[in-house]
Short mmCIF file of C-alpha atoms in Angstrom, two decimals:
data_model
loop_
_atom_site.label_atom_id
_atom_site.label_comp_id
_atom_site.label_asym_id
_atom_site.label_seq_id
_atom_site.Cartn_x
_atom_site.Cartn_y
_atom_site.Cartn_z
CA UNK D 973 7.03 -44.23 -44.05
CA UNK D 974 8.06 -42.26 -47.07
CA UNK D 975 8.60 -38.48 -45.54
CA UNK D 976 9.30 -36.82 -48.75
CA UNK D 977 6.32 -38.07 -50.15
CA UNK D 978 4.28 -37.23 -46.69
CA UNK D 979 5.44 -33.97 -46.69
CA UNK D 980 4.61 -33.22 -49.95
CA UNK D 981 1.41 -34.66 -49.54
CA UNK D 982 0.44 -32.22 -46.54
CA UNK D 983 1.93 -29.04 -47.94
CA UNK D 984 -0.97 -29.67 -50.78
CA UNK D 985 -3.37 -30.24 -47.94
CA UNK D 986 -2.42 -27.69 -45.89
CA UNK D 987 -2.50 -25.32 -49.18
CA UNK D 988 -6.04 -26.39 -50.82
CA UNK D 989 -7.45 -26.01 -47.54
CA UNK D 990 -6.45 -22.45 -46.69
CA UNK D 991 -7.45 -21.41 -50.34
CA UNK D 992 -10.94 -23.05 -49.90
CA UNK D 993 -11.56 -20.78 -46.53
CA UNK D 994 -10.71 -17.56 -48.80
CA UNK D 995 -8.11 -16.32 -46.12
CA UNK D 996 -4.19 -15.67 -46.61
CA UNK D 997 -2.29 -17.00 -43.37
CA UNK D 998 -2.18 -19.95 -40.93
CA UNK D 999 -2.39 -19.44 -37.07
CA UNK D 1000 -1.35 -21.96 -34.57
CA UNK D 1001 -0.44 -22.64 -31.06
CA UNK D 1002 3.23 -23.21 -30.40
CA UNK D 1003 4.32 -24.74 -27.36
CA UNK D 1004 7.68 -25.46 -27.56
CA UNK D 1005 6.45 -29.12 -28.33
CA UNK D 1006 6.73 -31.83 -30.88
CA UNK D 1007 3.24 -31.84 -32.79
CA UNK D 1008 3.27 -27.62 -33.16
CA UNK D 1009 6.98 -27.75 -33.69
CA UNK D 1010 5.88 -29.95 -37.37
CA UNK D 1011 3.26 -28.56 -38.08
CA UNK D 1012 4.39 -25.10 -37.79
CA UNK D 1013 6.97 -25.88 -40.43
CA UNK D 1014 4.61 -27.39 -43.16
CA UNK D 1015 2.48 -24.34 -42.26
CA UNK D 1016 5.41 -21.81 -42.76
CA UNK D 1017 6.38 -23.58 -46.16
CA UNK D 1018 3.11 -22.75 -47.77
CA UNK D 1019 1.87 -19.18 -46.44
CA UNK D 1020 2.34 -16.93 -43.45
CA UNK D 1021 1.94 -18.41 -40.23
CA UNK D 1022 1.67 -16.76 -36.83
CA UNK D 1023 2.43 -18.58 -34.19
CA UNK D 1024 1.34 -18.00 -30.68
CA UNK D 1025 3.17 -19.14 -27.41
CA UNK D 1026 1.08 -18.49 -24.56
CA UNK D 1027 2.53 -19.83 -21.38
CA UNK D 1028 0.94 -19.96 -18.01
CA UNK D 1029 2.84 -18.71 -14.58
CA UNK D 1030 3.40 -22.82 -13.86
CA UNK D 1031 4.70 -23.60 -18.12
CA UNK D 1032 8.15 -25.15 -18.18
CA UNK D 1033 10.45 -21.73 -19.00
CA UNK D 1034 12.25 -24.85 -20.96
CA UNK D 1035 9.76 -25.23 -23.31
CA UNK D 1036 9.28 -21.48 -23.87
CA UNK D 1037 12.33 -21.02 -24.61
CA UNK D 1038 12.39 -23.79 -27.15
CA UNK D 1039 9.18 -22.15 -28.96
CA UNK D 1040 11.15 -19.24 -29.24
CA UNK D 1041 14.08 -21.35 -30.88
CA UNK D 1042 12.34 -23.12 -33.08
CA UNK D 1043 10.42 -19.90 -34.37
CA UNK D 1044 13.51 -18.07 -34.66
CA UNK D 1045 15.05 -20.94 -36.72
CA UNK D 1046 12.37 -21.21 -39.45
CA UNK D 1047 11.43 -18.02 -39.36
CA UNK D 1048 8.25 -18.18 -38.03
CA UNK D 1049 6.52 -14.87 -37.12
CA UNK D 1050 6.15 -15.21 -32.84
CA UNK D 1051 4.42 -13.67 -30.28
CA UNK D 1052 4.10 -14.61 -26.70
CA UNK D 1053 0.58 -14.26 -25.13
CA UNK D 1054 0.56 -15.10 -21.19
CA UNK D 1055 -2.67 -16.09 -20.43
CA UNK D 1056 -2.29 -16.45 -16.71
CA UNK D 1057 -4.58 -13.31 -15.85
CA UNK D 1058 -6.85 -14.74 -18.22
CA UNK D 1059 -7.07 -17.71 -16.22
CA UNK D 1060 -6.97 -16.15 -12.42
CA UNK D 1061 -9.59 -13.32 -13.75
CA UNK D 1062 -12.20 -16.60 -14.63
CA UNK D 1063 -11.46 -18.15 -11.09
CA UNK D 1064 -11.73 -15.15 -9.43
CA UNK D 1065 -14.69 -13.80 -11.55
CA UNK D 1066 -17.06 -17.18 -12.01
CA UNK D 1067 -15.46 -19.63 -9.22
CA UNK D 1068 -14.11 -17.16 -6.15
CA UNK D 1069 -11.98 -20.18 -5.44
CA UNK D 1070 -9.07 -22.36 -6.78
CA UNK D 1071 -9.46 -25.24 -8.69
CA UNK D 1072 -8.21 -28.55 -9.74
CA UNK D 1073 -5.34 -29.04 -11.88
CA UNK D 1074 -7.25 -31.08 -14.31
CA UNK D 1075 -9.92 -28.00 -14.96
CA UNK D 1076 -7.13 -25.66 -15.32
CA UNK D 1077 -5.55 -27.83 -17.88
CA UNK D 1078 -8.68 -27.56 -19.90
CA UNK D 1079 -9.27 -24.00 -18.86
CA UNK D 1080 -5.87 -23.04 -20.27
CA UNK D 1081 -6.66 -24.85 -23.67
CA UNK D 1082 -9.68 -23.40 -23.87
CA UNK D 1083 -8.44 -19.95 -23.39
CA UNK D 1084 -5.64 -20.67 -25.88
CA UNK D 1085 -8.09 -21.30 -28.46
CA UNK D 1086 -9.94 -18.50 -27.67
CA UNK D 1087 -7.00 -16.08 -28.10
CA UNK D 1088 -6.46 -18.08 -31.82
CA UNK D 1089 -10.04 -17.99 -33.06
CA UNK D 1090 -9.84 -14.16 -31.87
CA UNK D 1091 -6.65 -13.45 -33.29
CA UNK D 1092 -7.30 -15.53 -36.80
CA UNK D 1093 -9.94 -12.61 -37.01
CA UNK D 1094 -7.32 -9.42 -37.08
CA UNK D 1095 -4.62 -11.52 -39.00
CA UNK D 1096 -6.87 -12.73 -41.82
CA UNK D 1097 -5.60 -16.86 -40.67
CA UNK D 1098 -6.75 -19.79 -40.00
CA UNK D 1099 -6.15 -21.93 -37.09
CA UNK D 1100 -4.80 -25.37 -37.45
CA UNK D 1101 -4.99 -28.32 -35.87
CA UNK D 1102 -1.68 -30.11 -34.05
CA UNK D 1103 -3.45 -33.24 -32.66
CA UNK D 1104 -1.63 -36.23 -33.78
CA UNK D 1105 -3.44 -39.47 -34.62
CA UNK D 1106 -2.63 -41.39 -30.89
CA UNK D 1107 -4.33 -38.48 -28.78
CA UNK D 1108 -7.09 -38.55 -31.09
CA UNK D 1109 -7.57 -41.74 -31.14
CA UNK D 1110 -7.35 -42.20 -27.04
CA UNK D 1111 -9.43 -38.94 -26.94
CA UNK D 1112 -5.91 -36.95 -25.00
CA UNK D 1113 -7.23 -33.35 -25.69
CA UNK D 1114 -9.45 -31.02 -24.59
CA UNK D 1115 -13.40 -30.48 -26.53
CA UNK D 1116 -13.32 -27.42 -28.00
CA UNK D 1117 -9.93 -26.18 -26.80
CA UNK D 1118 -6.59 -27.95 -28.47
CA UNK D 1119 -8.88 -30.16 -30.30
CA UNK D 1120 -10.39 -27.18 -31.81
CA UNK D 1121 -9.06 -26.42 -35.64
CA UNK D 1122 -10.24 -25.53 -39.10
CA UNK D 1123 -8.18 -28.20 -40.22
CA UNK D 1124 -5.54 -30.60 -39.22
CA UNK D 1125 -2.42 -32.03 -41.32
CA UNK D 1126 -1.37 -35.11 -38.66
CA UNK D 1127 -4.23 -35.82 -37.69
CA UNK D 1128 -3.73 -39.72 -39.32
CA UNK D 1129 0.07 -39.75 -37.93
CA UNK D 1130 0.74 -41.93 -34.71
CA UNK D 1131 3.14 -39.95 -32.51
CA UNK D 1132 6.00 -42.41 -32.88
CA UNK D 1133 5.46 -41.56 -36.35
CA UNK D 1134 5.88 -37.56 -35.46
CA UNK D 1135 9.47 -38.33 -34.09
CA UNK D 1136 10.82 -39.33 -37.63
CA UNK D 1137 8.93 -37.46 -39.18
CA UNK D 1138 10.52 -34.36 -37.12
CA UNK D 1139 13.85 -35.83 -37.93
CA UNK D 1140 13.11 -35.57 -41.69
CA UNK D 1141 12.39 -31.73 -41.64
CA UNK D 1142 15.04 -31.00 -39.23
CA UNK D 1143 13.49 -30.26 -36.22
CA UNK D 1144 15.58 -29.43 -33.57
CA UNK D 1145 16.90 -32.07 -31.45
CA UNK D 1146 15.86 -30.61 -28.16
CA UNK D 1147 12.18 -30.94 -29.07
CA UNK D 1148 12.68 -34.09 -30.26
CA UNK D 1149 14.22 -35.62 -27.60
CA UNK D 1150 11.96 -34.46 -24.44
CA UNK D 1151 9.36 -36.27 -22.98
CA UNK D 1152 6.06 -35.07 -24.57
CA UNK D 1153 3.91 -32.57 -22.25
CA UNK D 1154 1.18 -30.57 -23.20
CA UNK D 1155 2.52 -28.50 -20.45
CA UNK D 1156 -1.07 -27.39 -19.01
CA UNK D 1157 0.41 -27.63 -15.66
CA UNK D 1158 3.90 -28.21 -13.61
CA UNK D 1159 5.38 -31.44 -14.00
CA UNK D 1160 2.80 -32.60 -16.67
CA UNK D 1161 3.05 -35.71 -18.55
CA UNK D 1162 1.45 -36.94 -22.02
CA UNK D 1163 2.97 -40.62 -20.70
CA UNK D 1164 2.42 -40.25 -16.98
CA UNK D 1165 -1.62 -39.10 -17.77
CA UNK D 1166 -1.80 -41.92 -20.24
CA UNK D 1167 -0.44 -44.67 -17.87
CA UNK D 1168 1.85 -46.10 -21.05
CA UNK D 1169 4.76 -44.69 -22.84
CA UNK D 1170 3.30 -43.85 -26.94
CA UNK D 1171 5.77 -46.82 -28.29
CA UNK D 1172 3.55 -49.22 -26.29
CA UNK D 1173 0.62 -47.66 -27.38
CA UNK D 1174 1.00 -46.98 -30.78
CA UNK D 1175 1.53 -50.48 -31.51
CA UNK D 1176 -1.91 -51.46 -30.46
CA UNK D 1177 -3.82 -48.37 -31.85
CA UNK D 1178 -1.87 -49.03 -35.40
CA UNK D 1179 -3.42 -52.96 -35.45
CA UNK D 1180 -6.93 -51.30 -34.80
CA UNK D 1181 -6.61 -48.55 -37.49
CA UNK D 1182 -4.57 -49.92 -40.11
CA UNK D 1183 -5.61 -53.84 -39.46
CA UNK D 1184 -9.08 -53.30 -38.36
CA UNK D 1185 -7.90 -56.23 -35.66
CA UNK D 1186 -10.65 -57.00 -33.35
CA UNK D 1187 -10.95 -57.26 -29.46
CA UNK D 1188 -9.97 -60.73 -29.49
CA UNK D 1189 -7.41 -60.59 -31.74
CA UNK D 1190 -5.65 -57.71 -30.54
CA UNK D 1191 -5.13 -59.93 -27.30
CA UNK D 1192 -3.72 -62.78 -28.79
CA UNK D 1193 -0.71 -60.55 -29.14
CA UNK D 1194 -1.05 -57.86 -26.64
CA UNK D 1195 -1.82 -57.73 -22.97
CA UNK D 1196 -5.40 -57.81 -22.33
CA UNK D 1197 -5.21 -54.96 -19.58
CA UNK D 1198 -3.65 -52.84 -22.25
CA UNK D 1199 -6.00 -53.65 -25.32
CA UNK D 1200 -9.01 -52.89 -22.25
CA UNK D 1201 -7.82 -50.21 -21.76
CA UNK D 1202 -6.79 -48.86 -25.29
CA UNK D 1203 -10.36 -49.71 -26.38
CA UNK D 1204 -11.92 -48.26 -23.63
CA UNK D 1205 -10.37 -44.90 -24.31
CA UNK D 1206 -11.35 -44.72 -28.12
CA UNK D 1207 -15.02 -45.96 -27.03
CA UNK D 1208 -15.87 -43.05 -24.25
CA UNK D 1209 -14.16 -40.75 -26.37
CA UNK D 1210 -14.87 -41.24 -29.31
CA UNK D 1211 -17.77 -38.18 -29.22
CA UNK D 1212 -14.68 -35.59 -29.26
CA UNK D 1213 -13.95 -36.66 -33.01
CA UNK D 1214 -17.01 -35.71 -34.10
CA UNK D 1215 -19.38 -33.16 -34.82
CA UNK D 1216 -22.23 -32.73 -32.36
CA UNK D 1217 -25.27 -34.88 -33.26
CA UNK D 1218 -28.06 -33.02 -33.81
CA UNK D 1219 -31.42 -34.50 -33.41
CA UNK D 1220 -33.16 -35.67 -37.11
CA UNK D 1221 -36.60 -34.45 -36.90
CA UNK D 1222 -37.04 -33.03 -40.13
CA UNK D 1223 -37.59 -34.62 -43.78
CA UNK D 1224 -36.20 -31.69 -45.70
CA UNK D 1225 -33.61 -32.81 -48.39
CA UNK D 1226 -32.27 -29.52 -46.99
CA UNK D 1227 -30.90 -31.30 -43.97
CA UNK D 1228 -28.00 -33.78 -46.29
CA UNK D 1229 -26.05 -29.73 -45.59
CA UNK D 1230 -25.17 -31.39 -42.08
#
């Protein structure tokens, strides 16, 4: 993959898009992680960007304190937003009782979005997307909460593809090097949720996108288990990459707006 050319590619992207939404700045989650670690950068290279680190009492301090690095090093404007008491006040408040890990993973994203849509609001932003092209593929995010963007420049680049790309605009090596976590709870995995490292995986989901390969020939040359369960993924999710349907009861030529 040619980076120079990719980068310059999304800094157009990333620049027609804010200018078509009328605002002046970008917005953005940063977690201390690979995909908000790049796309920080691009964001930072064509207007302001904010970026927000909002850890949880159970976030890695690690990967805090990596946000904080990174920010400082590209001179991205920071601020860290706990949203613990957020997230105790809503169990406390709607639930009166603890609850799984997996809900408060998606609770915390969907706070964090909250706080971003809210925020883009006082700082005249825009929030943008940091979903890479595996997870949204394989569905790996949360409706509405880290899948939840105005716009998102790599959203068609695999994660392996993140890695070099990171390399190229001299991300540092710390990020680059861990073992990707959305960090929604302690000790959580990207890899360990998925069941398969993203080299494995990315070499299937690039046949189906870029190759159009089918079922069947997808397992002449990978395990069937793995295609199965690749395709599987993309099929029940595939309803979080697009808009809501909305029923089609009208004739109005009005209606080709949607």
């Amino acid at each position: 993959m040619d980076f120079k050319n990719l980068e310059k590619d999304l800094l157009i992207f990333l620049d027609k898009n804010l200018k078509a939404t009328g605002r002046k700045n970008f917005i953005l989650g940063v977690s201390g992680g690979l995909d908000s670690a790049v796309v920080s950068v691009l964001c930072k290279k064509v207007a302001p960007t904010y970026a927000k680190i909002m850890p949880t009492n159970s976030s890695n301090q690690a990967n805090l304190d990596d946000a904080i690095n990174h920010c400082k090093k590209f001179d991205i404007n920071y601020e860290i937003c706990p949203i613990d008491k957020l997230i105790k006040t809503y169990e406390k408040i709607f639930l009166n009782k603890k609850i799984s890990t997996h809900r408060i993973g998606n609770l915390s994203a969907r706070i964090r979005m909250m706080v971003l849509y809210d925020l883009s609001e006082e700082l005249d932003a825009v929030v943008v997307g940091t979903s890479n092209l595996s997870e949204l593929m394989l569905g790996y995010g949360t409706i509405f909460g880290d899948l939840a963007c105005a716009f998102n420049p790599i959203g068609e680049i695999f994660k392996t593809e993140i890695f070099e790309f990171a390399k190229f605009l001299k991300i540092d090596e710390k990020i680059i090097s861990k073992k990707p976590s959305a960090d929604l709870f302690e000790g959580q995995s990207d890899e360990q949720d998925l069941g398969y490292d993203y080299e494995t995986l990315d070499k299937v989901l690039k046949k189906i996108y870029d190759d159009g390969l089918s079922f069947k020939e997808l397992c002449e040359i990978f395990d069937e288990s793995l295609v199965k369960f690749i395709t599987s993924k993309i099929e029940q999710n595939s309803f979080k990459r697009r808009m809501p349907k909305i029923a089609n009861i009208r004739k109005s030529s009005a209606n080709t707006i949607f």
